[in-house]
Amino acid sequence: MVRSFDWGLEHINGHPGQHDARWFVGEYASEAIARSEQWYAAPEVSDYRLDSENVLTFTSPLESPWPENNIVHAQFFPARKSGPAVLILPNWNAKWQGQVPLCHWFERVGITALKMSLPYHDRRMAHGHERADQLVGPNIGLTLHANRQAVLDARSCLTWLQRQGYDRLGILGTSIGSSVGYITLVHDKRVRAGGFFHVSTYFADVVSKGMTTNHVWEALRHEVTVDELREFWAPVSPMPYVERGMGANRNTFMVYGKYDPTFLPELTHEMLGALRKSGAEPRTLELPVGHYSLELAPFSYIAGWRMFTYFLEALG
């Protein structure tokens, strides 16, 4: 049985071992948001390596207990030796070959792509696991740690691209990659443009209300309320940074499904309303699809083409 507050605090830096774990996690989350610029500051990476198959590897700036997860893997699709480049962050439980066609399309339109494997995914999967349940799971401390790691890894990928001569950087995220990507965008001024497939507010709202994460909420709902979970996972949610106005002047394009049972439409509209209230002017595209049917023709062609033209304009 998962006992969310009996384990997981070891993944939170500075945990002094208090018995009142709820209080501690709440204080930790509040402090992380207040000093998010420091919490999401990526330490220097010294071991970048690009192999003959254009696979970039390096040691993650944030260590986890699983050695496999501590080596970041990213697939490089160079269109040019300099100029524009987009970091691509896939969806939850995406496979190694997932979104490769998307990367090739970016190559064809003259934009270099770097597709990063999220923590605990494909080549980074923890030994003995078949899913990336550490990134979205009932272990509250581990979920915080894993999503923070994803942002630090993404920022390290951006640093590598910059060192290669790519001076016009964008970021494209899908589903949880959208959440990680937005948080990266608002904390990294090098990112000129952000494209996001699926949009939502708080991590806890998606987990508690979404169809895909119902099993995670079932393991949590007898131990925490939605309000508590929203507070605990706030540092890895886009909404607190929107409410602080951190994304007000950022160039973004957001694509979402009218019938999405995972990122519920009311959450998407709440997020867009908060962005506009904070002074942001995101471009948007609503399609008559769900969460996964966005990947199907003809909607994938519509969404893909609009996304390509957006980045060509934003990074051109």
XYZ file of C-alpha atoms in Angstrom:
316
model
C 0.000 0.000 0.000
C 1.296 3.467 -0.903
C 1.609 5.673 2.144
C 2.378 9.059 0.694
C 3.740 10.688 3.826
C 5.675 7.715 5.162
C 8.044 7.824 2.211
C 9.093 10.389 -0.315
C 10.509 13.058 1.959
C 13.998 11.714 1.373
C 13.681 13.219 -2.105
C 13.229 16.712 -0.653
C 16.482 18.510 0.067
C 16.917 19.631 3.659
C 14.278 17.365 5.179
C 15.148 17.366 8.901
C 12.922 14.435 9.806
C 9.903 16.148 11.315
C 6.988 13.965 12.242
C 4.519 16.494 10.806
C 5.178 15.715 7.156
C 2.176 17.678 5.886
C 3.474 20.830 7.494
C 6.962 20.234 6.178
C 5.908 19.555 2.571
C 3.655 22.598 2.616
C 6.462 24.818 3.906
C 8.914 23.333 1.448
C 6.578 23.924 -1.504
C 5.850 27.496 -0.451
C 9.555 28.254 -0.134
C 10.336 26.600 -3.484
C 7.840 28.851 -5.273
C 9.057 31.968 -3.471
C 12.646 31.275 -4.575
C 11.875 29.438 -7.791
C 14.692 31.193 -9.673
C 17.143 29.449 -7.331
C 15.167 26.193 -7.052
C 15.230 25.846 -10.830
C 18.775 27.120 -11.350
C 20.710 24.443 -13.255
C 24.252 23.709 -12.057
C 27.018 23.536 -14.655
C 27.233 20.311 -16.679
C 30.765 19.198 -17.562
C 30.293 15.867 -19.380
C 28.173 16.528 -22.471
C 28.822 13.865 -25.104
C 27.331 13.552 -28.606
C 27.858 10.111 -30.169
C 28.027 9.026 -33.810
C 24.243 8.462 -33.883
C 23.526 12.027 -32.729
C 22.499 10.970 -29.234
C 23.477 13.505 -26.591
C 24.161 12.261 -23.065
C 25.182 14.002 -19.859
C 24.837 13.622 -16.106
C 21.665 15.177 -14.753
C 22.284 18.213 -12.521
C 19.892 16.702 -9.947
C 20.792 13.257 -8.689
C 18.162 10.587 -8.068
C 18.528 7.186 -6.338
C 18.365 5.398 -9.729
C 21.651 5.435 -11.695
C 19.841 4.787 -14.991
C 17.803 7.948 -14.540
C 20.811 10.104 -13.750
C 22.102 9.994 -17.332
C 20.092 12.293 -19.584
C 19.550 11.118 -23.174
C 18.495 13.419 -25.999
C 18.203 12.841 -29.757
C 19.731 15.547 -31.942
C 18.311 16.458 -35.357
C 20.549 19.161 -36.825
C 19.021 21.199 -39.652
C 21.856 23.740 -39.642
C 25.065 24.347 -37.723
C 23.655 27.477 -36.094
C 20.512 29.602 -35.964
C 17.153 28.425 -34.601
C 16.669 25.295 -32.508
C 13.749 23.820 -30.575
C 13.975 21.608 -27.491
C 11.201 18.989 -27.606
C 9.743 17.524 -24.399
C 7.456 14.519 -25.049
C 4.372 13.262 -23.246
C 4.267 10.992 -20.199
C 5.460 7.439 -20.933
C 6.572 8.373 -24.452
C 8.885 5.844 -26.093
C 12.372 6.486 -27.466
C 11.038 6.737 -31.034
C 8.076 8.883 -30.036
C 7.845 12.242 -31.817
C 10.792 11.442 -34.085
C 8.643 12.278 -37.177
C 7.940 15.664 -35.585
C 11.688 16.243 -35.219
C 12.275 15.341 -38.865
C 9.632 17.864 -39.896
C 11.454 20.534 -37.944
C 14.627 19.567 -39.817
C 12.823 19.922 -43.129
C 11.678 23.452 -42.375
C 15.200 24.460 -41.317
C 14.901 24.321 -37.534
C 17.219 22.086 -35.514
C 15.485 19.855 -32.962
C 16.741 18.245 -29.755
C 14.309 15.717 -28.211
C 15.011 15.066 -24.550
C 13.912 11.914 -22.747
C 12.075 12.945 -19.597
C 13.226 11.519 -16.236
C 12.489 7.798 -15.816
C 11.564 7.404 -19.506
C 12.869 4.919 -22.105
C 16.674 4.761 -21.692
C 16.363 6.485 -18.307
C 13.786 4.050 -16.919
C 14.567 2.728 -13.458
C 15.617 -0.920 -13.382
C 12.639 -3.211 -12.875
C 10.062 -0.637 -13.964
C 7.952 -0.616 -17.118
C 6.438 2.864 -16.734
C 7.642 6.284 -15.643
C 5.539 6.273 -12.486
C 8.151 8.276 -10.579
C 7.367 11.376 -12.681
C 3.630 11.239 -11.935
C 2.899 9.079 -8.925
C 1.538 8.908 -5.385
C 4.976 9.440 -3.848
C 4.616 13.177 -3.294
C 8.264 13.968 -2.600
C 9.515 11.881 -5.507
C 7.079 13.521 -7.940
C 8.346 16.936 -6.858
C 11.946 15.805 -7.272
C 11.380 14.186 -10.681
C 9.626 17.201 -12.194
C 12.254 19.561 -10.836
C 14.862 17.286 -12.391
C 13.029 17.500 -15.726
C 13.272 21.308 -15.731
C 16.958 21.289 -14.762
C 17.690 18.724 -17.484
C 15.813 20.836 -20.026
C 17.798 23.933 -19.098
C 21.014 21.942 -19.446
C 19.920 20.878 -22.950
C 19.338 24.533 -23.817
C 22.851 25.333 -22.590
C 24.296 22.646 -24.860
C 22.371 23.977 -27.867
C 23.586 27.482 -27.118
C 27.189 26.289 -26.949
C 26.820 24.663 -30.366
C 25.926 28.037 -31.870
C 22.131 27.943 -31.742
C 21.185 31.441 -30.634
C 17.427 31.449 -31.286
C 15.933 28.901 -28.902
C 12.403 27.585 -28.560
C 10.746 24.867 -26.523
C 7.895 22.531 -27.495
C 6.132 20.394 -24.897
C 3.352 17.826 -25.073
C 1.101 16.981 -22.095
C 3.401 16.752 -19.062
C 6.129 17.979 -21.398
C 3.955 21.066 -21.787
C 3.975 21.622 -18.023
C 7.738 21.096 -17.773
C 8.274 23.230 -20.864
C 6.214 26.160 -19.599
C 8.031 26.204 -16.264
C 11.343 26.082 -18.152
C 10.229 28.936 -20.407
C 9.362 31.289 -17.560
C 12.624 30.556 -15.742
C 14.983 30.754 -18.724
C 15.191 34.020 -20.650
C 17.125 32.343 -23.466
C 13.887 30.750 -24.681
C 12.307 33.045 -27.259
C 9.181 31.024 -27.955
C 7.168 28.210 -26.398
C 4.772 25.870 -28.162
C 2.534 23.639 -26.075
C 0.232 20.751 -26.986
C -2.354 20.570 -24.150
C -2.663 23.214 -21.449
C -3.653 23.029 -17.776
C -3.320 24.721 -14.415
C -2.135 22.738 -11.411
C -0.450 19.346 -11.352
C -2.913 18.196 -8.684
C -5.950 19.199 -10.752
C -4.824 17.072 -13.681
C -4.001 14.095 -11.452
C -7.267 14.251 -9.475
C -9.610 14.999 -12.386
C -7.945 13.508 -15.444
C -8.783 10.086 -16.839
C -5.161 9.088 -17.533
C -4.035 9.669 -13.945
C -7.057 8.238 -12.138
C -4.970 5.407 -10.677
C -2.567 7.926 -9.115
C -5.404 9.821 -7.461
C -6.942 6.578 -6.182
C -3.703 5.917 -4.294
C -3.753 9.420 -2.800
C -7.337 10.456 -2.203
C -7.701 8.791 1.204
C -4.588 10.567 2.499
C -4.754 14.085 1.027
C -7.381 16.488 -0.231
C -7.176 18.072 -3.676
C -6.447 21.427 -2.024
C -3.556 19.932 -0.055
C -2.140 18.220 -3.113
C -2.456 21.426 -5.141
C -0.357 23.149 -2.468
C 2.240 20.369 -2.240
C 2.758 20.116 -6.009
C 2.459 23.832 -6.723
C 6.210 24.265 -7.473
C 5.917 21.854 -10.434
C 2.676 23.411 -11.715
C 2.451 26.209 -14.316
C -0.299 28.202 -12.571
C 1.658 29.752 -9.653
C 4.123 31.296 -12.104
C 1.288 32.620 -14.275
C -0.278 34.233 -11.220
C 3.068 35.884 -10.457
C 3.107 37.288 -13.991
C 6.326 35.483 -14.889
C 5.101 34.557 -18.379
C 3.414 37.862 -19.193
C 5.908 38.927 -21.845
C 6.714 35.518 -23.310
C 5.837 34.420 -26.833
C 3.659 31.287 -26.664
C 1.344 29.191 -28.821
C -1.029 26.794 -27.081
C -2.937 23.975 -28.806
C -5.617 22.051 -26.928
C -8.548 19.671 -27.353
C -12.157 20.667 -26.889
C -12.995 17.192 -25.535
C -9.811 16.384 -23.616
C -10.576 13.993 -20.680
C -7.025 14.263 -19.316
C -6.361 18.019 -19.412
C -9.996 18.992 -18.866
C -11.259 21.907 -21.009
C -12.343 23.896 -17.941
C -8.768 23.722 -16.623
C -7.415 24.860 -19.990
C -9.813 27.828 -20.050
C -8.874 28.699 -16.464
C -5.196 28.696 -17.434
C -5.783 30.854 -20.507
C -7.903 33.272 -18.486
C -5.155 33.605 -15.874
C -2.555 34.225 -18.589
C -4.609 37.012 -20.133
C -5.367 38.511 -16.725
C -1.621 38.666 -16.035
C -1.031 40.552 -19.284
C 0.010 37.621 -21.485
C -1.300 37.282 -25.024
C -0.874 33.604 -25.958
C -1.815 32.431 -29.412
C -4.265 29.545 -29.178
C -5.777 26.814 -31.317
C -8.703 24.700 -30.116
C -9.419 21.510 -32.042
C -12.402 19.108 -31.719
C -10.264 16.313 -30.252
C -9.381 14.599 -26.994
C -5.968 14.170 -25.416
C -4.586 11.428 -27.639
C -6.699 11.959 -30.755
C -4.721 15.142 -31.358
C -2.053 12.761 -32.657
C -4.391 11.441 -35.382
C -4.947 12.752 -38.906
C -6.181 15.221 -39.975
C -5.832 17.013 -36.622
C -2.150 16.144 -36.223
C -1.443 17.761 -39.607
C -3.366 20.892 -38.698
C -1.738 21.211 -35.275
C 1.701 20.345 -36.627
C 1.576 22.819 -39.492
C 0.374 25.622 -37.266
C 3.130 24.817 -34.776
C 5.837 24.762 -37.479
C 4.717 28.097 -38.917
C 4.612 29.579 -35.413
C 8.222 28.619 -34.702
C 9.382 29.738 -38.149
C 7.963 33.167 -37.415
C 9.035 33.316 -33.752
C 12.608 32.081 -34.308
C 13.183 33.295 -37.877
